[in-house]
Short mmCIF file of C-alpha atoms and ligand atoms in Angstrom, two decimals:
data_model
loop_
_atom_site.label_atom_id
_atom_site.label_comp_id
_atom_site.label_asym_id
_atom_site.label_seq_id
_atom_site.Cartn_x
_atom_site.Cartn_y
_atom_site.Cartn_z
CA UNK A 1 22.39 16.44 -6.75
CA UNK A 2 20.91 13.05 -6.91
CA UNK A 3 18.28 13.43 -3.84
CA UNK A 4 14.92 15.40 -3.28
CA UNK A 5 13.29 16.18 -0.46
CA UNK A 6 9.49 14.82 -0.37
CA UNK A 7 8.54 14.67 3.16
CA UNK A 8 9.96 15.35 6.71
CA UNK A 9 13.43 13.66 7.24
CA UNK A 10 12.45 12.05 3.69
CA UNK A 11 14.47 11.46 0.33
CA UNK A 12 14.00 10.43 -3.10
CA UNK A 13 17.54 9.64 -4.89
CA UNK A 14 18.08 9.61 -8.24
CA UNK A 15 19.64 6.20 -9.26
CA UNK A 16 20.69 7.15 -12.77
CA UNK A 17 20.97 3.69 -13.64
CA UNK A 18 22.72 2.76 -16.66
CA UNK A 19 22.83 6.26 -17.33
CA UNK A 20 19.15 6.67 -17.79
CA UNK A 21 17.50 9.68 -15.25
CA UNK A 22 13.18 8.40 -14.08
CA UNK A 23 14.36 4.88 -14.12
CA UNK A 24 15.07 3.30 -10.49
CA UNK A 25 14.69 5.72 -7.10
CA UNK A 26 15.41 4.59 -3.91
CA UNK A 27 14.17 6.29 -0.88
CA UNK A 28 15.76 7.57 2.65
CA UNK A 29 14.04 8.48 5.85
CA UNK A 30 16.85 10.09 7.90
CA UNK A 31 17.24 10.66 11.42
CA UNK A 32 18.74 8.36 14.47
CA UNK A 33 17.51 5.20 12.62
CA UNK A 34 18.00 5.27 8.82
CA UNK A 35 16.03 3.64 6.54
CA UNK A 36 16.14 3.28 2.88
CA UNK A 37 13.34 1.84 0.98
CA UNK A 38 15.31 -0.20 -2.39
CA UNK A 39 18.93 -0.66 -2.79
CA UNK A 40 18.29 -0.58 -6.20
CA UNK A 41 20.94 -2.28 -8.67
CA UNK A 42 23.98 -3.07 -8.30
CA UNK A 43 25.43 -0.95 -11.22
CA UNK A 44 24.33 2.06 -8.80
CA UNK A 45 25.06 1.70 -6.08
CA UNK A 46 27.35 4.24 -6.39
CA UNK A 47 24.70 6.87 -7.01
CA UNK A 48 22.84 5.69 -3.50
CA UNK A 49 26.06 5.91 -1.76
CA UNK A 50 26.43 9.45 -2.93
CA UNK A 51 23.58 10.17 -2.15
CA UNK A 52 23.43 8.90 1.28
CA UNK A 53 26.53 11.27 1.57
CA UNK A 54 24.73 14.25 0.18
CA UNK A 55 22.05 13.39 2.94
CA UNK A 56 24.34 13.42 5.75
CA UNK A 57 23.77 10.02 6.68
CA UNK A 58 26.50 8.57 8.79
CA UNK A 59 26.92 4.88 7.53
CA UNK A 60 26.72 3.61 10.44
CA UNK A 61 22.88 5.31 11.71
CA UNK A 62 21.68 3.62 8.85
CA UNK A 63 19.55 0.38 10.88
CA UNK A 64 17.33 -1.34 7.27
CA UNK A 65 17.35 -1.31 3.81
CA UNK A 66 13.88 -2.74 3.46
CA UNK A 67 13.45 -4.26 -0.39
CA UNK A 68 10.28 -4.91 -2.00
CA UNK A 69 11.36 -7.69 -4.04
CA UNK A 70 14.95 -9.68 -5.16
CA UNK A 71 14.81 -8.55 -8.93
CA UNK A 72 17.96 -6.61 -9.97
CA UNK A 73 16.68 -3.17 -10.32
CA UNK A 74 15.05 -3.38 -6.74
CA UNK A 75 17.36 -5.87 -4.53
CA UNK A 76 19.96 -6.36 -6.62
CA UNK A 77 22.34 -4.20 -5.14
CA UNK A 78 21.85 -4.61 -1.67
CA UNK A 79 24.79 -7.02 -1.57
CA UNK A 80 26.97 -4.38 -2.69
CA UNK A 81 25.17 -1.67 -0.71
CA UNK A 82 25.52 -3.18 2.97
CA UNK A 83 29.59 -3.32 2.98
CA UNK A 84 28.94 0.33 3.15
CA UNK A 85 26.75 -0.02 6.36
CA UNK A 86 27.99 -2.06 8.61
CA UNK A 87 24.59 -2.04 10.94
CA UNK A 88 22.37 -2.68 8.79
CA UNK A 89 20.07 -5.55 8.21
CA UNK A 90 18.18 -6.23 5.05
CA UNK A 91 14.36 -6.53 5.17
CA UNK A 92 12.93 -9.04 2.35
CA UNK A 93 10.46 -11.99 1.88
CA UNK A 94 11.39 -15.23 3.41
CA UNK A 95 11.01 -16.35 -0.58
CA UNK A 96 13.63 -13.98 -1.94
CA UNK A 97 15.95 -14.17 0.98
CA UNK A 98 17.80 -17.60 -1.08
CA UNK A 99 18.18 -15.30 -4.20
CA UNK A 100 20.22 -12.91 -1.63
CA UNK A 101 22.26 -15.53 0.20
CA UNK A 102 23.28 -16.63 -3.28
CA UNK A 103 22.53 -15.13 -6.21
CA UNK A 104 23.76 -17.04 -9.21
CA UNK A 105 20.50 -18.36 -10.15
CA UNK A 106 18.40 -15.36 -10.00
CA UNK A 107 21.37 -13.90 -12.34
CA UNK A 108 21.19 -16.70 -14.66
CA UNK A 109 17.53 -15.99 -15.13
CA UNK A 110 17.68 -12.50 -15.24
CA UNK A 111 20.36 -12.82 -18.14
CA UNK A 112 17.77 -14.82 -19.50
CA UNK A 113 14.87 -12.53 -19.27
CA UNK A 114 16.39 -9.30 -19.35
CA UNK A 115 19.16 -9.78 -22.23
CA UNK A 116 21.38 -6.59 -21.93
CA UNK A 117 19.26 -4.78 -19.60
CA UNK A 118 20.85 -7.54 -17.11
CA UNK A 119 24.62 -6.23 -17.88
CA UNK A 120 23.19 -2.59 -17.03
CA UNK A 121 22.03 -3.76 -13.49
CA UNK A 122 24.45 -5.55 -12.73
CA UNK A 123 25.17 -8.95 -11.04
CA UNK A 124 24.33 -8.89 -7.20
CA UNK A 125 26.97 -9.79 -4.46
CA UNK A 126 26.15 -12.48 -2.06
CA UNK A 127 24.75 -10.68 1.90
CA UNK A 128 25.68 -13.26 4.74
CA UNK A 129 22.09 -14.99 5.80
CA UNK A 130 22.78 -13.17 9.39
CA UNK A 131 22.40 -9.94 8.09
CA UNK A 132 18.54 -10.53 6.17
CA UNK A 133 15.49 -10.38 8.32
CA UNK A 134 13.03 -12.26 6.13
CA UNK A 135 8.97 -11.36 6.66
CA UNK A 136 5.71 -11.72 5.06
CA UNK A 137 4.59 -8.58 7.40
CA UNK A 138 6.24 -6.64 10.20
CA UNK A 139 6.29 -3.11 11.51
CA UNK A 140 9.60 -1.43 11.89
CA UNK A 141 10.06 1.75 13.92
CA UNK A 142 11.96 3.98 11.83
CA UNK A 143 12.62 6.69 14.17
CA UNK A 144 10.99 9.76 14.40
CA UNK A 145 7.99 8.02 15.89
CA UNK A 146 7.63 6.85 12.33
CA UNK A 147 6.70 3.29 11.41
CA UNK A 148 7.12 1.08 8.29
CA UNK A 149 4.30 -1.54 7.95
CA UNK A 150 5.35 -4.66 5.66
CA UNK A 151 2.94 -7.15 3.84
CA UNK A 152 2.37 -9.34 0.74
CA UNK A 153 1.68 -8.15 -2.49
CA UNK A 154 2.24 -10.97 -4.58
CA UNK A 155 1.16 -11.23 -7.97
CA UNK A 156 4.50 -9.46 -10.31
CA UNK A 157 6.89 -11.50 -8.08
CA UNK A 158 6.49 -14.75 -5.73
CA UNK A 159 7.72 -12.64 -3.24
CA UNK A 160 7.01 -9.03 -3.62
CA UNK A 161 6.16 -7.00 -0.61
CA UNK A 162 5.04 -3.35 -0.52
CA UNK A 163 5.68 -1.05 3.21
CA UNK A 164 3.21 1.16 4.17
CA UNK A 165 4.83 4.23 6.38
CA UNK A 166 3.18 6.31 9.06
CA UNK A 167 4.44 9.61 8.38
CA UNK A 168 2.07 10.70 5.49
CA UNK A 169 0.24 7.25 4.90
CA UNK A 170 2.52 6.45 1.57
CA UNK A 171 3.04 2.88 0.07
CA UNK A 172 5.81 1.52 -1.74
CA UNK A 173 4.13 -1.07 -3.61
CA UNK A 174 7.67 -2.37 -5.76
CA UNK A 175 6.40 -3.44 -8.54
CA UNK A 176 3.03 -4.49 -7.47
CA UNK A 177 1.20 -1.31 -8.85
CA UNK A 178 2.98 -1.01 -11.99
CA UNK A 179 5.83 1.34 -13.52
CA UNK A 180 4.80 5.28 -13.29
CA UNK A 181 6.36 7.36 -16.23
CA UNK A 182 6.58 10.75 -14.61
CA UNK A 183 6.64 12.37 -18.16
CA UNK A 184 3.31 11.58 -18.84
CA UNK A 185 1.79 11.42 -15.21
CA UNK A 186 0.89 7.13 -16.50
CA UNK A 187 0.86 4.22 -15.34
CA UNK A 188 1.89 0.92 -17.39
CA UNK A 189 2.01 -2.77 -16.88
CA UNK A 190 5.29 -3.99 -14.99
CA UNK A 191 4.47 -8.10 -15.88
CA UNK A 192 7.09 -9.87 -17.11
CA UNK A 193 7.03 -13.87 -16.99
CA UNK A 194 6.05 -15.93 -14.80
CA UNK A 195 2.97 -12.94 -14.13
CA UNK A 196 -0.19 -14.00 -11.76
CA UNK A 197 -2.66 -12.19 -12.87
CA UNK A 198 -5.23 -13.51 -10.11
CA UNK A 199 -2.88 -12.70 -7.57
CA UNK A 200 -2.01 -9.34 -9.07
CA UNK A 201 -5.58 -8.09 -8.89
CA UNK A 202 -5.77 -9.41 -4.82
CA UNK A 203 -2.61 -7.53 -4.25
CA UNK A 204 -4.07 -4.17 -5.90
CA UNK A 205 -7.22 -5.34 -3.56
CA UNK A 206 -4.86 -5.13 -0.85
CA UNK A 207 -3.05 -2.09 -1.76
CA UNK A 208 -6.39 -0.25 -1.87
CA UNK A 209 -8.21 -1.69 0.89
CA UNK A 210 -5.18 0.26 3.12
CA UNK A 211 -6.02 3.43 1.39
CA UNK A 212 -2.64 5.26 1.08
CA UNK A 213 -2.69 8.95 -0.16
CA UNK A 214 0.70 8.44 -2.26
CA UNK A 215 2.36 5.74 -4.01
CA UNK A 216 5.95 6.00 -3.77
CA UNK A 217 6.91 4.11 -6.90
CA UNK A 218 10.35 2.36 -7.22
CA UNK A 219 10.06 3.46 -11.08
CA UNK A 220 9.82 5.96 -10.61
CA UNK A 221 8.99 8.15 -7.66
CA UNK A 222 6.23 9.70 -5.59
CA UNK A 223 2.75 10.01 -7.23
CA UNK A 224 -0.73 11.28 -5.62
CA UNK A 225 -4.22 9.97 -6.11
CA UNK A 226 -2.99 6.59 -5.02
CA UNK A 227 -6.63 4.88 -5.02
CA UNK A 228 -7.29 6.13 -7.66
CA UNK A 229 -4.27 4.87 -9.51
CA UNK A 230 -4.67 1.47 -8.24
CA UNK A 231 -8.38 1.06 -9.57
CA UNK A 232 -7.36 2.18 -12.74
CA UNK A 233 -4.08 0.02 -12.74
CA UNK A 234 -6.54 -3.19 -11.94
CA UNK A 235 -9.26 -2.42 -15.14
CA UNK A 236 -5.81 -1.59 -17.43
CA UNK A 237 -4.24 -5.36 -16.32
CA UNK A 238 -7.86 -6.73 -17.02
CA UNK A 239 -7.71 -4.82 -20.51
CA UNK A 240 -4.16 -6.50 -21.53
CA UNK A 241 -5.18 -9.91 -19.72
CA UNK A 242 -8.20 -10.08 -21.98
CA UNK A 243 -6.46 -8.81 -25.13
CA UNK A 244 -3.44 -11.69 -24.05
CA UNK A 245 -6.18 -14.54 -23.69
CA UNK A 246 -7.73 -13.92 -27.46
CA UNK A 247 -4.72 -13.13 -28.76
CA UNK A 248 -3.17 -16.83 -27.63
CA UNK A 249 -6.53 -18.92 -28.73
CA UNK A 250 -6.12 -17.58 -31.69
CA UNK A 251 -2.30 -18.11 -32.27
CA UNK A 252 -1.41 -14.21 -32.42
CA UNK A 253 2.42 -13.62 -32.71
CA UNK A 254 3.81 -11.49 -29.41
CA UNK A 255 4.01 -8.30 -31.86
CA UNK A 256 0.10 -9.05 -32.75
CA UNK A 257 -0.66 -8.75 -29.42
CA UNK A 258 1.60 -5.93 -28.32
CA UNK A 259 0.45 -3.73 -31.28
CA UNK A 260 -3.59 -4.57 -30.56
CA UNK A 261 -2.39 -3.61 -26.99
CA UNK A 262 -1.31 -0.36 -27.43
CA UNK A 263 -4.08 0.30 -29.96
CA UNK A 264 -6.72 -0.42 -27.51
CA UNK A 265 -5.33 0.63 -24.07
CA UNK A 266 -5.58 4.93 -24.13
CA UNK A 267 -2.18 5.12 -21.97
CA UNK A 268 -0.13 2.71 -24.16
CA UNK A 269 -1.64 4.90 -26.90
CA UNK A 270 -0.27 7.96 -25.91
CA UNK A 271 2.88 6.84 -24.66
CA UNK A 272 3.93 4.39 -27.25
CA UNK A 273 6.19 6.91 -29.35
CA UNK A 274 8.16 7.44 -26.03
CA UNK A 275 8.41 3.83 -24.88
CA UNK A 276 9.91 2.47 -28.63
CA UNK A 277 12.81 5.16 -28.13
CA UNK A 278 13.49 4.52 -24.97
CA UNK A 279 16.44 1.78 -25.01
CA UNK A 280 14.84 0.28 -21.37
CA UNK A 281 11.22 0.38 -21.61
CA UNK A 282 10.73 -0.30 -25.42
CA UNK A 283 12.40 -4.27 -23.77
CA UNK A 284 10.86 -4.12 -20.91
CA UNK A 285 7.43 -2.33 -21.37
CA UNK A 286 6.78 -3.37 -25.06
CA UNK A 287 8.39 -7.04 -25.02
CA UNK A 288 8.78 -8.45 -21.48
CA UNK A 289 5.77 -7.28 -20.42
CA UNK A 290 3.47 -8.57 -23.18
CA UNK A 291 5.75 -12.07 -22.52
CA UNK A 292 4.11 -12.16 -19.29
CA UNK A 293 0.70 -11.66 -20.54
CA UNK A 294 1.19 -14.18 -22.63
CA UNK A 295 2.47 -16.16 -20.01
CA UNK A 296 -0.53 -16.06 -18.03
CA UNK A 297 -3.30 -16.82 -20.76
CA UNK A 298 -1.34 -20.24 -21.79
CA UNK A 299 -1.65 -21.05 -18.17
CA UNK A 300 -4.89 -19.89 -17.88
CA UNK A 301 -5.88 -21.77 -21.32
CA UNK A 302 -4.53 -25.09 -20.08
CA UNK A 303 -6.04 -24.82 -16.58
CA UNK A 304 -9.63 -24.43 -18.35
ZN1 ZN B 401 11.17 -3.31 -11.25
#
């Protein structure tokens, strides 16, 4: 089984990426017009097909595959994903819809970035420009007398967008309110280079200002307090940002900074044992993540 049930005519499924179970979800509402929220990468699309079959879901009901943002683990598949449905149209920002059309330089630069956790996603297939409705908001009727509200949260990508949906006042924020670990009920950084930490903070702003009751989280899945997550996601950004900024003036290595990070920040604390053994997060979490702090207080420094 690689789908849950968490609402009315509403899916989690399991992505399994890479092998690896609480990595990448992507989510279904069912009914006349399917949606999915994520195609997730392209190395399962597989698993989301299967799923999709699991569910029911006649290929050709299903009407958007709304994506929050173009990296691998969250659009990366959708190339692959929509020769399986021949209806539908992908929803993304007008600034990742290039890195759909043709993706060799967004897989150059994830290579880059990502190293092996790259080959695990898997390179994304090109979608025809006719098939991509690009938006920086929108509502989409998503049957049921459901809706899915789009808008800009900006800040982890140039481009990311989160969807607010009507049924029980969820978000899917991408990657704008940071990876949950379901383990340990947490919440930690998701920042890697280039990161906007200004921009960040509005987005969480943003994000809270629409008061959701539950964060559907692309990595990985459906969490509650949602306000409260986000306020504490802002102070715990703030906390690495400032560590990031005295750590660069005073010529800290990355590991410096990374291990005064998870000595100060109480989540990092208790998850860090976790996050080292786990071949994904100890890159992206403990390496990529700190990059992009970094990242930020060298622009920040030279900006002063
Ligand atoms: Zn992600």
């Amino acid at each position: 089984m690689h789908t849950k049930q968490i609402g009315k005519n509403f899916y989690q499924v399991e992505l399994e990426t890479g092998g690896f179970k609480n990595l990448i979800c992507s989510y279904v509402f069912t009914g006349e017009k399917v949606t999915l929220v994520e195609s997730g990468p392209t190395s399962s699309v597989p698993r989301l097909v299967e799923g999709l079959i699991e569910l029911d879901v006649k290929f050709e009901d299903v009407q958007y595959v709304a994506v929050t943002h173009v990296h691998l683990d969250h659009g990366g598949g959708a190339g692959t994903l929509i020769k399986y449905l021949p209806n539908a149209k992908v929803i993304v920002h007008p600034k990742g819809m290039p890195h759909l059309v043709n993706p060799e330089r967004l897989w150059a630069s994830a290579q880059t970035v990502l190293g092996f956790v790259a080959e695990v996603f898997g390179k994304p297939e090109p979608i025809p420009q006719q098939r991509i409705i690009p938006v920086t908001e929108g509502i989409f009727d998503v049957g049921n007398g459901g809706k899915l509200e789009a808008f800009e949260t900006i800040g982890h990508a140039s481009h990311n967008l989160s969807f607010q949906e009507s049924f029980g006042n969820g978000v899917f924020p991408g990657d704008a309110a940071g990876t949950y670990v379901p383990e340990f009920g947490v919440v930690v950084p998701t920042t890697p280079p280039p990161f906007y930490l200004l921009e960040a903070l509005a987005s969480l702003d943003k994000l809270i200002s629409v008061n959701p009751s539950v964060l559907y989280f692309s990595h990985f899945g459906k969490a509650d307090n949602a306000v409260q997550r986000l306020k504490e996601y802002k102070v715990q950004l703030q906390l690495w940002a400032d560590i990031a900024k005295d750590g660069v003036g005073k010529s800290q290595s990355l590991e410096q900074i990374r291990d005064r990070i998870v000595a100060e920040d109480k989540v990092m604390k208790q998850i860090v044992n976790f996050v080292k053994a786990h071949p994904i997060y100890s890159k992206t979490m403990l390496e990529n993540c700190v990059r992009g702090f970094m990242w930020y207080a060298i622009q920040a420094k030279g900006s002063q």
